[in-house]
Amino acid sequence: MSSATAKPHKGVRPLPLRVGTRQSPLALWQTRHFLDIVSRFCPVLRGAKAFEEHAIATTGDRVQDRRLADIGGKGLFAKEIHEALLDRRVDFAVHSLKDLETELPPGIVLACTLKREDARDVLVVPEGSETGDAADPFGCFPAGAVIGTASLRRQAQLLAARPDLHCVTIRGNVQTRLAKIAAGEVAGSLLALAGLRRLGLEDKAAVVLDPEAMVPAAGQGIVGVTVREEDTELHELLAGIEDREAAAVSKAERGLLAALDGSCRTPIGGHARLLPDGTLHLTGLVARADGSFLLKRSVRGAAADAALIGRELGEELRADSPADIFG
């Protein structure tokens, strides 16, 4: 991320700038983190009342009794926020990048991505339960144990490793899911380490899972900011806080997603990272939800070709998977 300060605000746009966000504690944390970065980057915006938060209820937040795949899948945590942006009720919007569709509505663009938090998933179990280790994280569960998750990606990888386990839907914000786990409703669950860290709840993680063993969701741990395509002034401002590494890995992961173009019922994983020499390493995964099929491959290439690398790996995975995977 650039350490320079932004050019003085032109004064054309009236303040406060309005930012759209989901209503969850994690979404609000991410929004305030973003606004803190912007304020430090642009001295003119450091004063009081420069920003106005607009917490927006999304379909994904309102419907809690079904899997996202059963109520429409892609974009359920962004649809109403997109509408507010296009209707000019907000000036920009802050998202967890993994919740953002690869093809945004006309007139909306992804303007910047912020530095990635740890992308890995973690295993969470009720207090006092036996825990596994990194080498065999699911070995602690007895045969037939019930695991809670709303993620088909996590479910597919879990069942591929332990087909005897049973998965049930567990939804809600991070605190809600942790409460259900603590109450013993399930023997364990899988959550994103990034969300736990941002909320100061990292101690709830029993085991941190290797991203090659449990491939994360594309964009996991990255905050993305969208604006109206025509809004060149905010484009210029946000370009200054773009994290270059996050931009490269997100292009690779979203390129992978775009090429696979799976339905909302297709378990897909994508995890890119920059190696010490600057080379980009990308792992992609497609699977059946029941874990009966799982295909995982990794490639390396120049970070400048991130989007192309992602697209080519996605096309390869698609070509080598059964047709029903993408039905």
Tab-separated table of N, CA and C in Angstrom, residues 1-4 112-116 222 238-252 274 280 303-304 306:
chain	number	residue	atom	x	y	z
A	1	MET	N	0.843	-1.183	0.000
A	1	MET	CA	0.000	0.000	0.000
A	1	MET	C	0.881	1.235	0.000
A	2	SER	N	0.468	2.246	-0.730
A	2	SER	CA	1.245	3.465	-0.820
A	2	SER	C	1.301	4.157	0.531
A	3	SER	N	2.443	4.759	0.837
A	3	SER	CA	2.582	5.495	2.093
A	3	SER	C	2.415	6.988	1.880
A	4	ALA	N	2.199	7.403	0.614
A	4	ALA	CA	2.019	8.819	0.311
A	4	ALA	C	0.652	9.275	0.788
A	112	CYS	N	-10.902	-1.036	-4.917
A	112	CYS	CA	-9.659	-1.362	-4.233
A	112	CYS	C	-9.859	-2.551	-3.307
A	113	THR	N	-8.745	-3.192	-2.977
A	113	THR	CA	-8.726	-4.272	-2.006
A	113	THR	C	-7.707	-3.899	-0.927
A	114	LEU	N	-8.044	-4.225	0.321
A	114	LEU	CA	-7.168	-3.904	1.443
A	114	LEU	C	-6.296	-5.099	1.804
A	115	LYS	N	-5.250	-4.830	2.562
A	115	LYS	CA	-4.295	-5.864	2.957
A	115	LYS	C	-5.020	-7.072	3.530
A	116	ARG	N	-4.623	-8.243	3.072
A	116	ARG	CA	-5.298	-9.473	3.483
A	116	ARG	C	-4.953	-9.866	4.911
A	222	ILE	N	-9.978	-10.804	2.723
A	222	ILE	CA	-9.733	-9.539	2.011
A	222	ILE	C	-10.987	-8.678	2.057
A	238	LEU	N	-9.280	5.966	-3.774
A	238	LEU	CA	-9.136	4.576	-3.344
A	238	LEU	C	-7.938	3.888	-3.977
A	239	ALA	N	-7.530	4.349	-5.134
A	239	ALA	CA	-6.340	3.767	-5.762
A	239	ALA	C	-5.115	3.930	-4.866
A	240	GLY	N	-5.117	4.964	-4.070
A	240	GLY	CA	-3.970	5.228	-3.202
A	240	GLY	C	-3.867	4.302	-2.011
A	241	ILE	N	-4.951	3.612	-1.648
A	241	ILE	CA	-4.882	2.712	-0.497
A	241	ILE	C	-4.940	1.244	-0.916
A	242	GLU	N	-4.923	0.997	-2.213
A	242	GLU	CA	-4.920	-0.389	-2.703
A	242	GLU	C	-3.682	-1.127	-2.204
A	243	ASP	N	-3.870	-2.322	-1.680
A	243	ASP	CA	-2.748	-3.161	-1.286
A	243	ASP	C	-2.352	-4.008	-2.490
A	244	ARG	N	-1.110	-3.880	-2.941
A	244	ARG	CA	-0.703	-4.521	-4.191
A	244	ARG	C	-0.761	-6.042	-4.116
A	245	GLU	N	-0.349	-6.590	-2.981
A	245	GLU	CA	-0.392	-8.049	-2.856
A	245	GLU	C	-1.836	-8.547	-2.848
A	246	ALA	N	-2.709	-7.852	-2.104
A	246	ALA	CA	-4.119	-8.244	-2.085
A	246	ALA	C	-4.726	-8.130	-3.478
A	247	ALA	N	-4.319	-7.104	-4.227
A	247	ALA	CA	-4.847	-6.946	-5.581
A	247	ALA	C	-4.439	-8.113	-6.466
A	248	ALA	N	-3.185	-8.540	-6.349
A	248	ALA	CA	-2.699	-9.641	-7.188
A	248	ALA	C	-3.378	-10.955	-6.845
A	249	VAL	N	-3.427	-11.302	-5.557
A	249	VAL	CA	-4.004	-12.599	-5.191
A	249	VAL	C	-5.508	-12.617	-5.441
A	250	SER	N	-6.167	-11.490	-5.240
A	250	SER	CA	-7.614	-11.467	-5.479
A	250	SER	C	-7.930	-11.580	-6.967
A	251	LYS	N	-7.095	-11.009	-7.814
A	251	LYS	CA	-7.304	-11.153	-9.264
A	251	LYS	C	-7.170	-12.610	-9.682
A	252	ALA	N	-6.196	-13.304	-9.110
A	252	ALA	CA	-6.016	-14.719	-9.430
A	252	ALA	C	-7.213	-15.544	-8.954
A	274	LEU	N	1.773	-14.831	-2.632
A	274	LEU	CA	3.018	-14.450	-3.293
A	274	LEU	C	4.171	-15.108	-2.559
A	280	LEU	N	3.641	-15.845	-8.040
A	280	LEU	CA	2.313	-16.102	-7.501
A	280	LEU	C	2.026	-17.598	-7.513
A	303	ALA	N	3.152	-12.616	-11.000
A	303	ALA	CA	2.057	-11.892	-10.354
A	303	ALA	C	1.355	-10.952	-11.318
A	304	ALA	N	2.087	-10.436	-12.294
A	304	ALA	CA	1.495	-9.531	-13.279
A	304	ALA	C	0.440	-10.236	-14.125
A	306	ALA	N	-1.753	-12.435	-12.902
A	306	ALA	CA	-2.607	-13.084	-11.899
A	306	ALA	C	-3.965	-13.482	-12.461
